[in-house]
mmCIF file of C-alpha atoms in Angstrom:
data_model
loop_
_atom_site.group_PDB
_atom_site.id
_atom_site.type_symbol
_atom_site.label_atom_id
_atom_site.label_comp_id
_atom_site.label_asym_id
_atom_site.label_seq_id
_atom_site.Cartn_x
_atom_site.Cartn_y
_atom_site.Cartn_z
ATOM 1 C CA GLY H 1225 0.000 0.000 0.000
ATOM 2 C CA ALA H 1226 0.807 3.724 0.000
ATOM 3 C CA VAL H 1227 2.077 3.906 -3.569
ATOM 4 C CA VAL H 1228 2.776 7.213 -5.256
ATOM 5 C CA SER H 1229 3.393 7.440 -8.988
ATOM 6 C CA GLN H 1230 4.802 10.206 -11.145
ATOM 7 C CA HIS H 1231 4.440 10.796 -14.845
ATOM 8 C CA PRO H 1232 6.484 11.136 -16.880
ATOM 9 C CA SER H 1233 9.549 9.498 -15.384
ATOM 10 C CA TRP H 1234 11.733 11.637 -17.589
ATOM 11 C CA VAL H 1235 11.208 14.449 -20.065
ATOM 12 C CA ILE H 1236 13.384 16.474 -22.406
ATOM 13 C CA CYS H 1237 12.105 19.791 -23.682
ATOM 14 C CA LYS H 1238 13.284 22.882 -25.488
ATOM 15 C CA SER H 1239 13.979 26.097 -23.660
ATOM 16 C CA GLY H 1240 10.888 28.281 -23.419
ATOM 17 C CA THR H 1241 8.333 25.478 -23.444
ATOM 18 C CA SER H 1242 6.167 24.342 -20.535
ATOM 19 C CA VAL H 1243 6.231 20.912 -18.973
ATOM 20 C CA LYS H 1244 3.595 19.284 -16.758
ATOM 21 C CA ILE H 1245 4.462 16.602 -14.208
ATOM 22 C CA GLU H 1246 1.746 14.520 -12.562
ATOM 23 C CA CYS H 1247 1.818 13.036 -9.090
ATOM 24 C CA ARG H 1248 -0.779 10.437 -8.133
ATOM 25 C CA SER H 1249 -1.515 8.587 -4.932
ATOM 26 C CA LEU H 1250 -2.663 5.200 -6.221
ATOM 27 C CA ASP H 1251 -4.213 3.524 -3.189
ATOM 28 C CA PHE H 1252 -4.955 6.316 -0.747
ATOM 29 C CA GLN H 1253 -6.326 9.819 -0.636
ATOM 30 C CA ALA H 1254 -3.961 12.667 0.023
ATOM 31 C CA THR H 1255 -5.159 16.014 1.239
ATOM 32 C CA THR H 1256 -1.606 17.299 1.114
ATOM 33 C CA MET H 1257 1.107 16.681 -1.436
ATOM 34 C CA PHE H 1258 4.610 18.088 -1.573
ATOM 35 C CA TRP H 1259 6.886 18.964 -4.472
ATOM 36 C CA TYR H 1260 10.647 18.721 -4.105
ATOM 37 C CA ARG H 1261 13.580 19.446 -6.377
ATOM 38 C CA GLN H 1262 16.883 17.650 -6.162
ATOM 39 C CA PHE H 1263 20.093 18.714 -7.880
ATOM 40 C CA PRO H 1264 22.980 16.259 -8.400
ATOM 41 C CA LYS H 1265 24.635 15.096 -5.197
ATOM 42 C CA GLN H 1266 22.322 17.278 -3.111
ATOM 43 C CA SER H 1267 19.408 16.439 -0.882
ATOM 44 C CA LEU H 1268 15.756 17.153 -1.575
ATOM 45 C CA MET H 1269 14.648 20.770 -1.383
ATOM 46 C CA LEU H 1270 11.003 21.510 -0.693
ATOM 47 C CA MET H 1271 9.495 23.736 -3.367
ATOM 48 C CA ALA H 1272 5.869 23.901 -2.324
ATOM 49 C CA THR H 1273 3.097 22.306 -0.325
ATOM 50 C CA SER H 1274 -0.024 21.478 -2.293
ATOM 51 C CA ASN H 1275 -3.394 21.264 -0.542
ATOM 52 C CA GLU H 1276 -6.444 19.838 -2.268
ATOM 53 C CA GLY H 1277 -8.882 22.526 -3.247
ATOM 54 C CA SER H 1278 -6.745 25.473 -2.216
ATOM 55 C CA LYS H 1279 -3.711 27.410 -3.357
ATOM 56 C CA ALA H 1280 -0.279 25.919 -2.908
ATOM 57 C CA THR H 1281 2.154 27.301 -0.357
ATOM 58 C CA TYR H 1282 5.539 28.047 -1.882
ATOM 59 C CA GLU H 1283 8.873 28.058 -0.104
ATOM 60 C CA GLN H 1284 10.946 31.184 -0.052
ATOM 61 C CA GLY H 1285 12.739 31.767 -3.325
ATOM 62 C CA VAL H 1286 10.430 29.571 -5.420
ATOM 63 C CA GLU H 1287 8.573 31.513 -8.122
ATOM 64 C CA LYS H 1288 4.902 30.603 -7.965
ATOM 65 C CA ASP H 1289 4.255 31.935 -11.470
ATOM 66 C CA LYS H 1290 6.973 29.736 -12.886
ATOM 67 C CA PHE H 1291 6.092 26.558 -11.011
ATOM 68 C CA LEU H 1292 2.320 26.213 -11.228
ATOM 69 C CA ILE H 1293 0.771 23.686 -8.888
ATOM 70 C CA ASN H 1294 -2.737 22.322 -9.130
ATOM 71 C CA HIS H 1295 -4.211 19.869 -6.620
ATOM 72 C CA ALA H 1296 -7.677 19.377 -8.047
ATOM 73 C CA SER H 1297 -8.473 16.003 -6.469
ATOM 74 C CA LEU H 1298 -7.475 13.936 -3.453
ATOM 75 C CA THR H 1299 -5.293 11.686 -5.613
ATOM 76 C CA LEU H 1300 -3.705 14.039 -8.126
ATOM 77 C CA SER H 1301 -1.389 17.011 -7.994
ATOM 78 C CA THR H 1302 0.353 18.523 -11.005
ATOM 79 C CA LEU H 1303 3.434 20.690 -11.289
ATOM 80 C CA THR H 1304 3.826 22.764 -14.448
ATOM 81 C CA VAL H 1305 7.208 24.293 -15.163
ATOM 82 C CA THR H 1306 6.418 27.285 -17.362
ATOM 83 C CA SER H 1307 8.884 28.756 -19.855
ATOM 84 C CA ALA H 1308 11.496 26.232 -18.838
ATOM 85 C CA HIS H 1309 15.168 27.119 -19.024
ATOM 86 C CA PRO H 1310 18.293 24.955 -18.728
ATOM 87 C CA GLU H 1311 18.724 25.941 -15.082
ATOM 88 C CA ASP H 1312 15.350 24.281 -14.382
ATOM 89 C CA SER H 1313 16.861 20.938 -15.331
ATOM 90 C CA SER H 1314 16.605 18.836 -12.194
ATOM 91 C CA PHE H 1315 15.053 15.800 -10.566
ATOM 92 C CA TYR H 1316 11.544 16.599 -9.362
ATOM 93 C CA ILE H 1317 10.051 14.402 -6.650
ATOM 94 C CA CYS H 1318 6.570 14.554 -5.189
ATOM 95 C CA SER H 1319 5.277 13.070 -1.975
ATOM 96 C CA ALA H 1320 1.784 12.530 -0.643
ATOM 97 C CA ARG H 1321 0.485 12.570 2.919
ATOM 98 C CA PRO H 1322 -2.495 10.258 3.538
ATOM 99 C CA SER H 1323 -5.576 11.975 4.795
ATOM 100 C CA GLY H 1324 -6.344 11.194 8.431
ATOM 101 C CA ARG H 1325 -3.821 8.400 9.065
ATOM 102 C CA GLU H 1326 -0.368 8.960 10.558
ATOM 103 C CA HIS H 1327 -0.789 12.592 9.803
ATOM 104 C CA ASP H 1328 2.839 13.439 9.150
ATOM 105 C CA THR H 1329 3.878 10.441 7.033
ATOM 106 C CA GLN H 1330 4.869 11.287 3.469
ATOM 107 C CA TYR H 1331 5.163 8.681 0.737
ATOM 108 C CA PHE H 1332 7.482 9.596 -2.102
ATOM 109 C CA GLY H 1333 7.065 9.146 -5.815
ATOM 110 C CA PRO H 1334 9.838 7.760 -8.034
ATOM 111 C CA GLY H 1335 10.768 11.181 -9.380
ATOM 112 C CA THR H 1336 10.786 12.887 -12.777
ATOM 113 C CA ARG H 1337 14.019 13.817 -14.516
ATOM 114 C CA LEU H 1338 13.596 17.089 -16.411
ATOM 115 C CA THR H 1339 16.199 18.132 -18.961
ATOM 116 C CA VAL H 1340 15.800 21.501 -20.667
ATOM 117 C CA LEU H 1341 17.867 21.999 -23.793
ATOM 118 C CA LYS Q 439 17.777 27.202 12.985
ATOM 119 C CA ASN Q 440 16.351 23.772 12.189
ATOM 120 C CA GLN Q 441 19.103 21.709 10.603
ATOM 121 C CA VAL Q 442 20.029 18.104 9.975
ATOM 122 C CA GLU Q 443 23.660 17.213 9.355
ATOM 123 C CA GLN Q 444 24.979 13.849 8.248
ATOM 124 C CA SER Q 445 28.389 12.274 8.201
ATOM 125 C CA PRO Q 446 30.306 11.053 6.450
ATOM 126 C CA GLN Q 447 29.392 12.707 3.190
ATOM 127 C CA SER Q 448 30.440 9.573 1.319
ATOM 128 C CA LEU Q 449 31.662 6.135 2.239
ATOM 129 C CA ILE Q 450 33.160 3.190 0.385
ATOM 130 C CA ILE Q 451 33.157 -0.268 1.949
ATOM 131 C CA LEU Q 452 33.694 -3.838 0.834
ATOM 132 C CA GLU Q 453 30.801 -6.230 0.437
ATOM 133 C CA GLY Q 454 30.033 -8.079 3.643
ATOM 134 C CA LYS Q 455 31.391 -5.361 5.921
ATOM 135 C CA ASN Q 456 29.347 -3.342 8.393
ATOM 136 C CA CYS Q 457 29.086 0.432 8.478
ATOM 137 C CA THR Q 458 27.495 3.174 10.561
ATOM 138 C CA LEU Q 459 26.135 6.460 9.302
ATOM 139 C CA GLN Q 460 25.640 9.457 11.585
ATOM 140 C CA CYS Q 461 22.955 12.128 11.828
ATOM 141 C CA ASN Q 462 22.897 15.184 14.116
ATOM 142 C CA TYR Q 463 19.906 17.486 14.247
ATOM 143 C CA THR Q 464 18.870 20.752 15.813
ATOM 144 C CA VAL Q 465 15.182 20.558 14.868
ATOM 145 C CA SER Q 466 12.852 21.682 17.630
ATOM 146 C CA PRO Q 467 10.220 20.822 18.489
ATOM 147 C CA PHE Q 468 10.871 17.323 17.261
ATOM 148 C CA SER Q 469 8.215 14.887 16.072
ATOM 149 C CA ASN Q 470 10.100 11.921 14.682
ATOM 150 C CA LEU Q 471 13.230 10.886 12.802
ATOM 151 C CA ARG Q 472 13.329 8.761 9.688
ATOM 152 C CA TRP Q 473 16.031 7.148 7.621
ATOM 153 C CA TYR Q 474 15.480 6.824 3.897
ATOM 154 C CA LYS Q 475 17.386 4.990 1.183
ATOM 155 C CA GLN Q 476 17.519 6.662 -2.204
ATOM 156 C CA ASP Q 477 18.839 4.829 -5.222
ATOM 157 C CA THR Q 478 20.252 6.977 -8.017
ATOM 158 C CA GLY Q 479 17.441 8.416 -10.108
ATOM 159 C CA ARG Q 480 14.712 7.134 -7.786
ATOM 160 C CA GLY Q 481 12.570 8.525 -5.012
ATOM 161 C CA PRO Q 482 13.426 7.935 -1.323
ATOM 162 C CA VAL Q 483 12.222 4.736 0.309
ATOM 163 C CA SER Q 484 11.593 4.618 4.054
ATOM 164 C CA LEU Q 485 13.817 2.355 6.157
ATOM 165 C CA THR Q 486 12.944 3.279 9.749
ATOM 166 C CA ILE Q 487 10.957 5.779 11.758
ATOM 167 C CA MET Q 488 11.481 6.622 15.434
ATOM 168 C CA THR Q 489 9.720 8.931 17.852
ATOM 169 C CA PHE Q 490 11.624 10.707 20.617
ATOM 170 C CA SER Q 491 10.814 7.908 23.078
ATOM 171 C CA GLU Q 492 12.331 5.164 20.953
ATOM 172 C CA ASN Q 493 16.025 4.324 21.184
ATOM 173 C CA THR Q 494 16.377 1.749 18.432
ATOM 174 C CA LYS Q 495 14.483 0.389 15.471
ATOM 175 C CA SER Q 496 15.478 -2.419 13.132
ATOM 176 C CA ASN Q 497 14.473 -3.284 9.588
ATOM 177 C CA GLY Q 498 16.321 -6.361 8.414
ATOM 178 C CA ARG Q 499 20.007 -5.531 8.142
ATOM 179 C CA TYR Q 500 19.323 -1.880 8.985
ATOM 180 C CA THR Q 501 19.320 -0.748 12.618
ATOM 181 C CA ALA Q 502 18.698 2.850 13.575
ATOM 182 C CA THR Q 503 19.389 4.370 16.977
ATOM 183 C CA LEU Q 504 18.214 7.632 18.449
ATOM 184 C CA ASP Q 505 19.486 9.669 21.393
ATOM 185 C CA ALA Q 506 16.961 12.458 21.844
ATOM 186 C CA ASP Q 507 19.041 14.057 24.607
ATOM 187 C CA THR Q 508 22.092 14.599 22.422
ATOM 188 C CA LYS Q 509 19.978 14.880 19.254
ATOM 189 C CA GLN Q 510 21.941 12.224 17.450
ATOM 190 C CA SER Q 511 20.934 9.232 15.382
ATOM 191 C CA SER Q 512 22.826 6.522 13.599
ATOM 192 C CA LEU Q 513 22.034 3.956 10.942
ATOM 193 C CA HIS Q 514 23.976 0.718 11.127
ATOM 194 C CA ILE Q 515 24.097 -1.551 8.097
ATOM 195 C CA THR Q 516 25.116 -5.116 8.745
ATOM 196 C CA ALA Q 517 26.741 -7.474 6.227
ATOM 197 C CA SER Q 518 26.559 -4.967 3.403
ATOM 198 C CA GLN Q 519 25.490 -6.010 -0.072
ATOM 199 C CA LEU Q 520 26.166 -4.465 -3.463
ATOM 200 C CA SER Q 521 22.524 -3.389 -3.579
ATOM 201 C CA ASP Q 522 23.077 -1.237 -0.497
ATOM 202 C CA SER Q 523 24.939 1.241 -2.712
ATOM 203 C CA ALA Q 524 22.747 4.330 -2.508
ATOM 204 C CA SER Q 525 22.293 7.617 -0.686
ATOM 205 C CA TYR Q 526 20.982 7.420 2.857
ATOM 206 C CA ILE Q 527 19.044 10.409 4.049
ATOM 207 C CA CYS Q 528 18.167 11.332 7.620
ATOM 208 C CA VAL Q 529 14.887 13.245 7.838
ATOM 209 C CA VAL Q 530 13.524 14.939 10.941
ATOM 210 C CA SER Q 531 9.873 15.891 11.123
ATOM 211 C CA HIS Q 532 9.247 19.284 12.636
ATOM 212 C CA LEU Q 533 6.437 19.277 15.196
ATOM 213 C CA SER Q 534 4.514 22.169 13.725
ATOM 214 C CA GLY Q 535 1.180 22.617 12.040
ATOM 215 C CA THR Q 536 2.519 21.374 8.723
ATOM 216 C CA TYR Q 537 4.884 18.654 10.064
ATOM 217 C CA LYS Q 538 7.477 19.753 7.539
ATOM 218 C CA TYR Q 539 10.303 17.364 6.768
ATOM 219 C CA ILE Q 540 13.818 18.679 7.398
ATOM 220 C CA PHE Q 541 16.231 16.740 5.186
ATOM 221 C CA GLY Q 542 19.842 15.925 5.894
ATOM 222 C CA THR Q 543 22.446 16.254 3.174
ATOM 223 C CA GLY Q 544 22.735 12.490 2.869
ATOM 224 C CA THR Q 545 25.554 9.947 2.913
ATOM 225 C CA ARG Q 546 26.488 8.331 -0.380
ATOM 226 C CA LEU Q 547 27.428 4.713 0.248
ATOM 227 C CA LYS Q 548 29.290 2.621 -2.290
ATOM 228 C CA VAL Q 549 29.673 -1.108 -1.651
ATOM 229 C CA LEU Q 550 32.399 -2.794 -3.646
ATOM 230 C CA ALA Q 551 32.694 -6.474 -4.512
#
């Protein structure tokens, strides 16, 4: 149980285009989902907290207009990188917190490798 | 400032040997401490979770310890295998309204045949 999927697993795009990454909780509902970014040989950095039905909360230094987050259902959150540039190339990982059970447990997705040319 | 520091930064050991990874934290108030294993290009996978009242927790060949007084934790890997090669991340959950995870910088372990 507690499986989180991400799609796509990897994506290559041209500079200036937008890319959407999906995060799904497959066997549980998640009121809260988190989006992280990880650069090579570094740990995960929290970008934003996504709450179902409300606006996401962004960490300091993360541009909300560049990284659009939508959490329209209890099993799906999406991250859209708008007007992507090479410096946005990174490993993006989402996590989901089950609603009501073990309130602070996060289950991580497998990650999405984004490469911007 | 809430921080989690890990040592060593990287470690190379021979297959079959044991090793111990360290984690020091200054997160307060503290909810729990977790150790994750992250393979290259994959998401983190939970190994152990401990609350402040727990001193040790085992998961197969992985044994984690916690000293809440000194704010230190360790992860001991017994009889290492090639598949143990990965990054090991110590994560402390902040006891706040959002229970935010505070991530350590990780230890990159390489097990050689």
